[in-house]
Tab-separated table of C-alpha atoms in Angstrom:
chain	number	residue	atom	x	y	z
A	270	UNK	CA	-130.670	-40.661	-58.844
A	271	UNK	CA	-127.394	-41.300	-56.918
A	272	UNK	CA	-127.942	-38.617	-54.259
A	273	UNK	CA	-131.355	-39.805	-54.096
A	274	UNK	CA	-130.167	-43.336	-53.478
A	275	UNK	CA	-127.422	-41.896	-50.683
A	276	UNK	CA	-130.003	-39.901	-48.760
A	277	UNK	CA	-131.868	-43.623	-49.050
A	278	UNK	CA	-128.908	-45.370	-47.430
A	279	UNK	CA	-128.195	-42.117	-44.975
A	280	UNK	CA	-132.178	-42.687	-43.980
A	281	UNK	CA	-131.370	-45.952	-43.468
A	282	UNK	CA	-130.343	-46.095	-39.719
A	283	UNK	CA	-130.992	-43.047	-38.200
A	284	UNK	CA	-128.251	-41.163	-36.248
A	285	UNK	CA	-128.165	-42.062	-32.570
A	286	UNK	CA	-130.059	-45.518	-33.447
A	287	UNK	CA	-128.308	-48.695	-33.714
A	288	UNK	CA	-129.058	-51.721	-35.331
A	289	UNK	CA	-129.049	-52.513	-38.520
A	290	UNK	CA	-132.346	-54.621	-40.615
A	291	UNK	CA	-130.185	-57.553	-41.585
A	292	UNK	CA	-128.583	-58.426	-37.998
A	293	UNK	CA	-129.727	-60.555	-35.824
A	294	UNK	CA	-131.662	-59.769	-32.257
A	295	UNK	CA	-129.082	-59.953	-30.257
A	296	UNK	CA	-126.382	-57.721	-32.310
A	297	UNK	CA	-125.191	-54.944	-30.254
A	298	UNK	CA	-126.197	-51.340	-30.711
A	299	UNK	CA	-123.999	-49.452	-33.806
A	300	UNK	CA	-124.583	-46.204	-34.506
A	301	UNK	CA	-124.661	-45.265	-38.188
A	302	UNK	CA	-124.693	-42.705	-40.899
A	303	UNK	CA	-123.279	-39.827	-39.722
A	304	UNK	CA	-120.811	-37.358	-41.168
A	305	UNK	CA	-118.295	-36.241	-38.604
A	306	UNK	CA	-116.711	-32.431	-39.178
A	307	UNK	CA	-113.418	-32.449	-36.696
A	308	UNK	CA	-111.779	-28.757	-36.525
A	309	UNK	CA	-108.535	-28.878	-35.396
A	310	UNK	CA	-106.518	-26.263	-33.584
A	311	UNK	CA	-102.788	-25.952	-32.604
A	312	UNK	CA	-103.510	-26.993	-28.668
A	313	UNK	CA	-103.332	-25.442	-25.573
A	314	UNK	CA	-102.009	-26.354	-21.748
A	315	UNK	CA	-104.645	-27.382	-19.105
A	316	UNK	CA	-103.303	-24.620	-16.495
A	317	UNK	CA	-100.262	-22.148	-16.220
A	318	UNK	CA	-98.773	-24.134	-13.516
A	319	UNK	CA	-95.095	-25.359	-14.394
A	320	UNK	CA	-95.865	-29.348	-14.377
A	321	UNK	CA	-99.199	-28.160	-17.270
A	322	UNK	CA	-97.057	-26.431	-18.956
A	323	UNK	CA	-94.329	-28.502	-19.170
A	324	UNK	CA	-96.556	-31.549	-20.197
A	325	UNK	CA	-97.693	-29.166	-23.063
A	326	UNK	CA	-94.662	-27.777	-23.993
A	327	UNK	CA	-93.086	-31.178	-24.105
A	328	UNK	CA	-95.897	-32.978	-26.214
A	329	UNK	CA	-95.382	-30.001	-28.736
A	330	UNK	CA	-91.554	-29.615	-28.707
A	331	UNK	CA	-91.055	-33.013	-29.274
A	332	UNK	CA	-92.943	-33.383	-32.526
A	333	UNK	CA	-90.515	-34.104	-35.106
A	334	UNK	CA	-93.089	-31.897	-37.394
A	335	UNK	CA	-92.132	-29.325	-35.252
A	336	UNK	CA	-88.565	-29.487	-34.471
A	337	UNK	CA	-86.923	-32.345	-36.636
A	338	UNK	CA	-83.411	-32.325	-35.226
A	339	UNK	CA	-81.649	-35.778	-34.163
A	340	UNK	CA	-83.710	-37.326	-31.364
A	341	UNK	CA	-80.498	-38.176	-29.688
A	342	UNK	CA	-79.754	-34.665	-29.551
A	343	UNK	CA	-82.280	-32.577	-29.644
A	344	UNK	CA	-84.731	-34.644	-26.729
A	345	UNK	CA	-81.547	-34.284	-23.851
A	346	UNK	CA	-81.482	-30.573	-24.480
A	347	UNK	CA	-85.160	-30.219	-24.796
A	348	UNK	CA	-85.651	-32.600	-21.220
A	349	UNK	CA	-82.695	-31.305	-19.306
A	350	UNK	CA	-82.261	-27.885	-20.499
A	351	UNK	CA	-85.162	-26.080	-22.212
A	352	UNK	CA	-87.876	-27.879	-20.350
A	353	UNK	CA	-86.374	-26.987	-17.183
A	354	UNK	CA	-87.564	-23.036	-17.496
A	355	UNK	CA	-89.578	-22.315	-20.368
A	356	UNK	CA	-92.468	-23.359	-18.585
A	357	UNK	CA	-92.004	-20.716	-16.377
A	358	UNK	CA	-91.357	-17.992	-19.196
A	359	UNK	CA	-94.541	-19.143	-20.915
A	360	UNK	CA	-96.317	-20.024	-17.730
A	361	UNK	CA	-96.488	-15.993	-17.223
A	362	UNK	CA	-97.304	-15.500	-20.864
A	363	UNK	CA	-100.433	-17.490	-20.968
A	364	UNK	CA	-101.654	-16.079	-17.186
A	365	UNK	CA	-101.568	-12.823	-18.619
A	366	UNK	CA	-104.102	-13.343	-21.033
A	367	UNK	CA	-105.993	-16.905	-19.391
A	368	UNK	CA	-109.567	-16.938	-19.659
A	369	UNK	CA	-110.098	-16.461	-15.840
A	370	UNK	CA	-114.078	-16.870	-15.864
A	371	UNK	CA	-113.840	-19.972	-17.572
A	372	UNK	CA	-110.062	-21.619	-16.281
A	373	UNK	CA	-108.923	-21.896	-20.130
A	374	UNK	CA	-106.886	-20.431	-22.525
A	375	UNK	CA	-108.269	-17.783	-25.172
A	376	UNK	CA	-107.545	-20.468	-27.933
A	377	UNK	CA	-110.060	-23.287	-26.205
A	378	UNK	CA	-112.855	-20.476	-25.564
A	379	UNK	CA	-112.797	-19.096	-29.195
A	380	UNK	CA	-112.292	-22.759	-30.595
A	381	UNK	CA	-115.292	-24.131	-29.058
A	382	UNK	CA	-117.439	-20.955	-30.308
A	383	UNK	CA	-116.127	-21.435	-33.750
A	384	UNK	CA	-117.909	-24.769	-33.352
A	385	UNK	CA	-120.838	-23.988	-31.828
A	386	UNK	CA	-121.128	-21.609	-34.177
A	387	UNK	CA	-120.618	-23.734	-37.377
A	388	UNK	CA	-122.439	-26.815	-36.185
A	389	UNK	CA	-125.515	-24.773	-35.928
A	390	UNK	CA	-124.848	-23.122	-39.311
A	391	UNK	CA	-124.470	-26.524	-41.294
A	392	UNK	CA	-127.446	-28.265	-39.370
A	393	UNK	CA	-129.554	-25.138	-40.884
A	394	UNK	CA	-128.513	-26.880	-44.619
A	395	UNK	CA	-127.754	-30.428	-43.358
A	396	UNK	CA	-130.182	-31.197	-40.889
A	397	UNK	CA	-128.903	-33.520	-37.659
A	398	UNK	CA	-126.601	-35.328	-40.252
A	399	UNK	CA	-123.562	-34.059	-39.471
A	400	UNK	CA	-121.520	-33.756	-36.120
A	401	UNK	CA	-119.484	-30.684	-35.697
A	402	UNK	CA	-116.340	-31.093	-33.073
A	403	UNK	CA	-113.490	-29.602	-32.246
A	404	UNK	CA	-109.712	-31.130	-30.592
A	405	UNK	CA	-106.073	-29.580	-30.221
A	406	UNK	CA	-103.313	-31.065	-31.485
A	407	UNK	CA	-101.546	-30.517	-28.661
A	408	UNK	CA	-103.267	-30.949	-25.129
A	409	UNK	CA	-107.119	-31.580	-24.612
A	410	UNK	CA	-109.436	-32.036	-26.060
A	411	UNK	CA	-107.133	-35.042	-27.254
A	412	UNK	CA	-107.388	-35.540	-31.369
A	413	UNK	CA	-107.837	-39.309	-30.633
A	414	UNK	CA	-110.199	-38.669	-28.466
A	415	UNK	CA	-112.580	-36.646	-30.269
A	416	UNK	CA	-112.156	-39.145	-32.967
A	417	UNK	CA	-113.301	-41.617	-31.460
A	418	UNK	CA	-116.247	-40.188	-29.433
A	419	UNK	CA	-117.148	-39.238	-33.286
A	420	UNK	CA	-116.953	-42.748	-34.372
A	421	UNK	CA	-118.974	-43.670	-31.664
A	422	UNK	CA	-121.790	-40.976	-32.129
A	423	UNK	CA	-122.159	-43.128	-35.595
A	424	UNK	CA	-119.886	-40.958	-37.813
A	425	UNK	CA	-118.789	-42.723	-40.617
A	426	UNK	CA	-116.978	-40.558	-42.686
A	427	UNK	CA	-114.979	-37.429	-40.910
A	428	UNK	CA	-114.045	-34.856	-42.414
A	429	UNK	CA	-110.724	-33.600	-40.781
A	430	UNK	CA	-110.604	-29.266	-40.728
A	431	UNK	CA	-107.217	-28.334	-39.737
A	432	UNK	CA	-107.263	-24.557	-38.800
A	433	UNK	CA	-104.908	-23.103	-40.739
A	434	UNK	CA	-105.716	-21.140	-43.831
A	435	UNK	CA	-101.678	-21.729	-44.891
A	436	UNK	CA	-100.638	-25.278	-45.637
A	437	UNK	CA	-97.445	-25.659	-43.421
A	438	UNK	CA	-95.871	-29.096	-42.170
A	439	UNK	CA	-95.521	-28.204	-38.625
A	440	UNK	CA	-99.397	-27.444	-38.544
A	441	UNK	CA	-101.342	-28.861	-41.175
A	442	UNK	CA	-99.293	-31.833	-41.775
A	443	UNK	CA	-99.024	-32.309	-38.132
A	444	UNK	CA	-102.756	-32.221	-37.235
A	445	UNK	CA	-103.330	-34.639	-40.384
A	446	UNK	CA	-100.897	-37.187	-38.634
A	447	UNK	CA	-102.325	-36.967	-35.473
A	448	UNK	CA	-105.534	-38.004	-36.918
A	449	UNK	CA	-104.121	-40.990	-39.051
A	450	UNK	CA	-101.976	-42.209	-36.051
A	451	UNK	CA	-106.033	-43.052	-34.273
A	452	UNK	CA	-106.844	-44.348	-37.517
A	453	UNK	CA	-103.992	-46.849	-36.944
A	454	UNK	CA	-105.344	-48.155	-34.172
A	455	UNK	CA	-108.915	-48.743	-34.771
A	456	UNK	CA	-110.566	-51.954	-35.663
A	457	UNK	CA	-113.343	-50.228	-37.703
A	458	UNK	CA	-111.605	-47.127	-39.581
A	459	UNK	CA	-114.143	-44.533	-40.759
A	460	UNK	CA	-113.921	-42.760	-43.912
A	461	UNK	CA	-111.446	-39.683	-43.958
A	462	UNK	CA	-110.942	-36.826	-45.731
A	463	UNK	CA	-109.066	-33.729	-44.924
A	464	UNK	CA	-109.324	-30.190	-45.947
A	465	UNK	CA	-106.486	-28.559	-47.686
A	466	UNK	CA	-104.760	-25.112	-47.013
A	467	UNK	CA	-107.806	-22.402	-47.976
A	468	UNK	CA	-105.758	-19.203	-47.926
A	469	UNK	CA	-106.902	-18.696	-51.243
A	470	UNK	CA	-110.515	-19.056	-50.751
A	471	UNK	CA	-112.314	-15.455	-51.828
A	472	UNK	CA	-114.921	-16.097	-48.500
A	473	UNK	CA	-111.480	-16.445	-46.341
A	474	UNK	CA	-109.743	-13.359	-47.855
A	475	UNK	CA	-113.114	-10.959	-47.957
A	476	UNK	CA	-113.166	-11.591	-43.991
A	477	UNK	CA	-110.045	-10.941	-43.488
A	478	UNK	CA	-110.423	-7.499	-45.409
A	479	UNK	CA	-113.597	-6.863	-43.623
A	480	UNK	CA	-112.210	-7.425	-40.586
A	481	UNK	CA	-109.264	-4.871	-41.456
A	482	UNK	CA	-111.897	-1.960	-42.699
A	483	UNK	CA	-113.806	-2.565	-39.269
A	484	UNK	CA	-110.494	-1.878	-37.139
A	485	UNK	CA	-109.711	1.614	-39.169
A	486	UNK	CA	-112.915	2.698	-38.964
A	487	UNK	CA	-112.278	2.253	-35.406
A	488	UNK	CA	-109.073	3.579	-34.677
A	489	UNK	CA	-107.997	7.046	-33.209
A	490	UNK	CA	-105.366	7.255	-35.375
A	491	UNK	CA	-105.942	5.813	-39.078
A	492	UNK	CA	-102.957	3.617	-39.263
A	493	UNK	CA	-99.916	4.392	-42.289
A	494	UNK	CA	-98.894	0.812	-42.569
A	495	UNK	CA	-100.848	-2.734	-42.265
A	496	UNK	CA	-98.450	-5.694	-41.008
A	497	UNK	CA	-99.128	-8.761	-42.225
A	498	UNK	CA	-97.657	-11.024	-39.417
A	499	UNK	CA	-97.654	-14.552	-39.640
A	500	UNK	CA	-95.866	-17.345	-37.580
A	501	UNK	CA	-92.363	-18.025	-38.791
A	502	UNK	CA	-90.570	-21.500	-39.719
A	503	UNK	CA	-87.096	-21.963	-40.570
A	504	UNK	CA	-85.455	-21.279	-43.951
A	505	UNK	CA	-84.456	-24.544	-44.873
A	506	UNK	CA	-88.167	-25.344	-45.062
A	507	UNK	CA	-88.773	-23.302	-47.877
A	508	UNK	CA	-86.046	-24.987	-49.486
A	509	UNK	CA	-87.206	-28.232	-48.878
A	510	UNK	CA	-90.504	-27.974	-50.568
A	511	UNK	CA	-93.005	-26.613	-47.351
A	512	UNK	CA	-95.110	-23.909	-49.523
A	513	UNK	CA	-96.443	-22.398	-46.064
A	514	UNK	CA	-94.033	-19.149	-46.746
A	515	UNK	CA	-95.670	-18.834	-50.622
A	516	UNK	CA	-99.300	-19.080	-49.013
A	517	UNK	CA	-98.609	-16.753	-46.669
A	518	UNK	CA	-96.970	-14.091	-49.316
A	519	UNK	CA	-99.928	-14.654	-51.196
A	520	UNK	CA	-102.350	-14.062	-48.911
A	521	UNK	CA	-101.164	-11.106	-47.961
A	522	UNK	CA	-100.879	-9.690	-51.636
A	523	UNK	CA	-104.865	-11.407	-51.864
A	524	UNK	CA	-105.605	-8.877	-48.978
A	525	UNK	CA	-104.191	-6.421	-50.161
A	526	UNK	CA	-106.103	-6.084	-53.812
A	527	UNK	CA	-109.341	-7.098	-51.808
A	528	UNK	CA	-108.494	-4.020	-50.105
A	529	UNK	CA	-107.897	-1.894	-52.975
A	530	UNK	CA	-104.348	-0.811	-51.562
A	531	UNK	CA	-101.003	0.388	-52.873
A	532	UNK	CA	-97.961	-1.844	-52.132
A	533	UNK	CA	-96.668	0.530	-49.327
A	534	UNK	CA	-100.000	0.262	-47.607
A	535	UNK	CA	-98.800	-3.335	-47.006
A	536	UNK	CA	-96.135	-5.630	-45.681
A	537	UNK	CA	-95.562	-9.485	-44.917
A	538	UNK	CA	-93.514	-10.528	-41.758
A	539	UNK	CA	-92.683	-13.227	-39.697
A	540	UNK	CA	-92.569	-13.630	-35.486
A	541	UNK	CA	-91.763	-16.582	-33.355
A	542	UNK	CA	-88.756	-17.447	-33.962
A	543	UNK	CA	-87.013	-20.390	-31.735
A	544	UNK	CA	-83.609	-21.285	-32.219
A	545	UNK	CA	-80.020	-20.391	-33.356
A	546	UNK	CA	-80.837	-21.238	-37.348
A	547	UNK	CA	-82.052	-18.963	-39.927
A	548	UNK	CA	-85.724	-18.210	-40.057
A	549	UNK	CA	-87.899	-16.527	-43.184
A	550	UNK	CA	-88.221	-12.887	-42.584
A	551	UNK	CA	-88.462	-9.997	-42.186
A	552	UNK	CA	-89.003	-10.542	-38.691
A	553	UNK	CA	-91.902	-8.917	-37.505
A	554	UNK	CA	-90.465	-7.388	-34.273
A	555	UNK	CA	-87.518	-6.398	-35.657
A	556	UNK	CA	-89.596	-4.520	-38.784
A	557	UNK	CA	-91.858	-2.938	-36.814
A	558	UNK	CA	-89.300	-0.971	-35.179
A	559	UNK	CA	-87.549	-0.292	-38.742
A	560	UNK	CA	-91.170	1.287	-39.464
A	561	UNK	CA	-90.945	3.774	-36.595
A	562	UNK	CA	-87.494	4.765	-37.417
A	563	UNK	CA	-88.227	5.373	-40.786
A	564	UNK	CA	-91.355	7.826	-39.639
A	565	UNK	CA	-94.359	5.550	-39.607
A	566	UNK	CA	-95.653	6.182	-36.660
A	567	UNK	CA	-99.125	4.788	-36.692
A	568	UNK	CA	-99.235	1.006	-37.791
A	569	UNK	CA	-101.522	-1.612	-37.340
A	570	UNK	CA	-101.094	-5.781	-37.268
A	571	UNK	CA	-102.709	-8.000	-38.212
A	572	UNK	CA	-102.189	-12.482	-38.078
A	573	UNK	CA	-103.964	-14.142	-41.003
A	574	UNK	CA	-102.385	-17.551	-40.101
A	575	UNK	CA	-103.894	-17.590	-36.816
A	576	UNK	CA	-108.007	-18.663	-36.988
A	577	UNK	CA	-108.063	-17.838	-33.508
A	578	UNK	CA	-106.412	-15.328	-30.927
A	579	UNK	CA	-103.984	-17.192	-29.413
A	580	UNK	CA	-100.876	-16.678	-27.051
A	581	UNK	CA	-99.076	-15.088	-30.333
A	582	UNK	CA	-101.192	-12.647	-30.749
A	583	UNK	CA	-102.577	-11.869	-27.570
A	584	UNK	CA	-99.206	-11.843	-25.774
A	585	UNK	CA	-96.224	-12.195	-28.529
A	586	UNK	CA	-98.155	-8.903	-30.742
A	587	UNK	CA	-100.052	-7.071	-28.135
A	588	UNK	CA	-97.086	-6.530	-25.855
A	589	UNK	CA	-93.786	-7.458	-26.957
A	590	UNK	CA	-94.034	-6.471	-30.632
A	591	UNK	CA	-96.164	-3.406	-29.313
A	592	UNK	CA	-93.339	-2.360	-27.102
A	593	UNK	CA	-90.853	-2.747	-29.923
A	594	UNK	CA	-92.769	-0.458	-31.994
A	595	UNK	CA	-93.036	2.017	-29.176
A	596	UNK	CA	-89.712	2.103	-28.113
A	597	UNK	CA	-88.589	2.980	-31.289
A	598	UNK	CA	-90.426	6.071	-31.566
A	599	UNK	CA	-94.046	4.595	-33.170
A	600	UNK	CA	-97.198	6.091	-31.831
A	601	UNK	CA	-100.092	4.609	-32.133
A	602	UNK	CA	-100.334	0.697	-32.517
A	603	UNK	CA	-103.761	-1.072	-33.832
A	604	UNK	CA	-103.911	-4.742	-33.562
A	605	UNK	CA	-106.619	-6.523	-36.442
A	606	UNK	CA	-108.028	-8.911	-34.010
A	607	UNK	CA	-107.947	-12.705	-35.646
A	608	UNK	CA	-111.317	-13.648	-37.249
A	609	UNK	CA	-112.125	-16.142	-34.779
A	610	UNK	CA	-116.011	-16.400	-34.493
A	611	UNK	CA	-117.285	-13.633	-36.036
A	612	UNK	CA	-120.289	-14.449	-38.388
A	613	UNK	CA	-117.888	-13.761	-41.957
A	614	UNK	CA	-115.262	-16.599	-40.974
A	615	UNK	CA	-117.235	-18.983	-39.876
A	616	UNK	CA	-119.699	-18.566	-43.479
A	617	UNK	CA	-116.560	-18.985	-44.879
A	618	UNK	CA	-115.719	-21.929	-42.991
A	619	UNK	CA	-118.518	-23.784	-43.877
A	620	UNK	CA	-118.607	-22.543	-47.512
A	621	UNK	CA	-114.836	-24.570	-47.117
A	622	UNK	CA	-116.862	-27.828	-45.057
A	623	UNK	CA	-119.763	-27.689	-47.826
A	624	UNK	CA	-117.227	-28.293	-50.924
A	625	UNK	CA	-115.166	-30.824	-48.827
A	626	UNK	CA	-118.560	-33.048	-47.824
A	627	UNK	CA	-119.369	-32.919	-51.515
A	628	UNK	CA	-120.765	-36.361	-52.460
A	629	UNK	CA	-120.928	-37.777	-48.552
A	630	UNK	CA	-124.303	-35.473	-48.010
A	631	UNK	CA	-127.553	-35.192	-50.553
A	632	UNK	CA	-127.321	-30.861	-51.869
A	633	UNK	CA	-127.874	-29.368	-49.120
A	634	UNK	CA	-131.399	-27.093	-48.546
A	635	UNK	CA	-132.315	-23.918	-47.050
A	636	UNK	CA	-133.230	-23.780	-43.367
């Protein structure tokens, strides 16, 4: 009776029409009933140029999310110091691996397929009910943006899909703020929910191990040794309560007996480091090269953090930690593309969307 009664109040107003029975004649237009799903990735620069970059670079550096030192000290360094030539150190990283056909970054192409891609999967259950979007924390599309364009499409309740399958404050936590800072500022705040960290979620893990049989099946050389790589954080985060570090150890141990593997067949690492304090480890460049030393010559990576290539894995893995591992004597090196949009991830994603929308939609039905 009480879905039956929603789907009655969904039916009410139709999505794109706009007025409601009880207003009067000359009431503006207000779209209603709607359900809004908002996918959120990390964020990406508009060009390669310095003055993008630095715009982007700046925006993300200076989220105290991010990097929570002392404003006073941290945004002179960061302004006069850092900002001054890491655009032009990551400039070259992202034009190595820029979507030239389109004028984008990897991360924005495969982002916007992932929604494509899942809109039209939950409007074969849903029907025209829901609007799928994407945004970037960090760059364009803007999060506030993309909000709002929902709100105006009629979406009443949004349900807010950060992209990250590990709960960690300078990702999840961030995107979730960026969302509630627009919610701050409307007049008319829709309904929000969020989705929490999924690295747990069997759908999630039996892509990831699907996509891991695919690339040795593949391979010339069947690798010795998967590395788990995921993005690193700081220590003291650990220590301060962030679980991202105990997600990502157990994902990688939830691979690994999806896989059917021994504990040597295995091993969790961490890459991007930035700064002079102490990060979680092992650190995946430096362990890589361990590996070769120590006779594994044929590895292969792989980045279950990452939903979507990205300038980590594309650049950071495919060349830098690649030419670590070669230097030091490895052989071949096999790199487990991210899931991105293949067909298994984004099932799984909206297996995740269905359970979150519980009780805003009537059951969904076969299409």
């Amino acid at each position: 009776m009480a879905a039956s009664q929603h789907a009655t109040d969904l039916e009410m107003v139709q999505p794109g029409e706009g007025r409601l029975g009880h207003a009067p004649a000359d009431h503006p237009p207000v779209p209603r009933g709607r359900v809004g799903v908002l996918l959120v990735n990390l964020g990406t620069p508009d060009a390669t140029d310095y003055w993008s970059m630095r715009r982007y670079l700046s925006e993300f550096l200076s989220d105290r999310r991010v990097v929570d030192y002392s404003r006073w000290l941290w945004q002179p360094l960061l302004q006069l110091v850092i900002l001054t030539r890491r655009p032009f150190v990551s400039g070259k990283a992202y034009r190595g691996i820029w979507n030239q056909a389109l004028d984008e970054s990897p991360l924005l192409t495969i982002t916007r397929e992932q929604t494509e891609k899942l809109a039209a999967r939950l409007e074969a259950t849903h029907g025209d009910r829901i609007e799928v979007a994407f945004c970037m924390r960090y760059g364009n599309p803007s999060t506030d943006s993309v909000l709002r364009r929902l709100q105006a499409r009629g979406c009443e309740r949004i349900l807010v899909f950060p992209l990250y399958p590990q709960y960690g404050s300078p990702t999840t936590a961030t995107a979730c703020d960026q969302a509630f800072r627009t919610l701050m500022r409307l007049k008319w705040q829709p309904a929000i929910r969020t989705v929490p960290a999924y690295f747990a979620h069997p759908d999630y893990v039996a892509a990831l191990a699907a996509s891991v049989h695919e690339a040795y099946e593949t391979a010339d050389t069947p690798p010795e040794v998967l590395v788990a790589s995921y993005h690193g954080v700081p220590r003291r985060y650990l220590d301060e309560g962030d679980p991202y570090y105990c997600h990502c150890r157990k994902t990688t141990r939830l691979l690994q007996e999806r896989l059917g593997w021994e504990d040597a067949a295995i091993e969790t690492t961490f890459q991007s480091k930035f700064g002079p304090e102490e990060w979680v480890g092992p650190a995946t460049v430096e362990r890589v090269a361990e590996l070769a030393r120590e006779g594994r010559k044929h590895i292969a990576v792989i980045s279950p953090a990452f939903a979507a290539d990205c300038v980590e894995t594309l650049e950071e893995i495919q060349q830098e930690i690649r030419d670590a591992f070669l230097a030091a004597g490895g052989e071949t090196f096999t790199y487990v593309p991210c899931l991105n949009a293949r067909d298994d991830h984004i099932a799984a994603l909206a297996a995740i969307a269905d359970n979150e929308l519980a009780g805003w939609l009537p059951p969904a039905t076969a299409g």
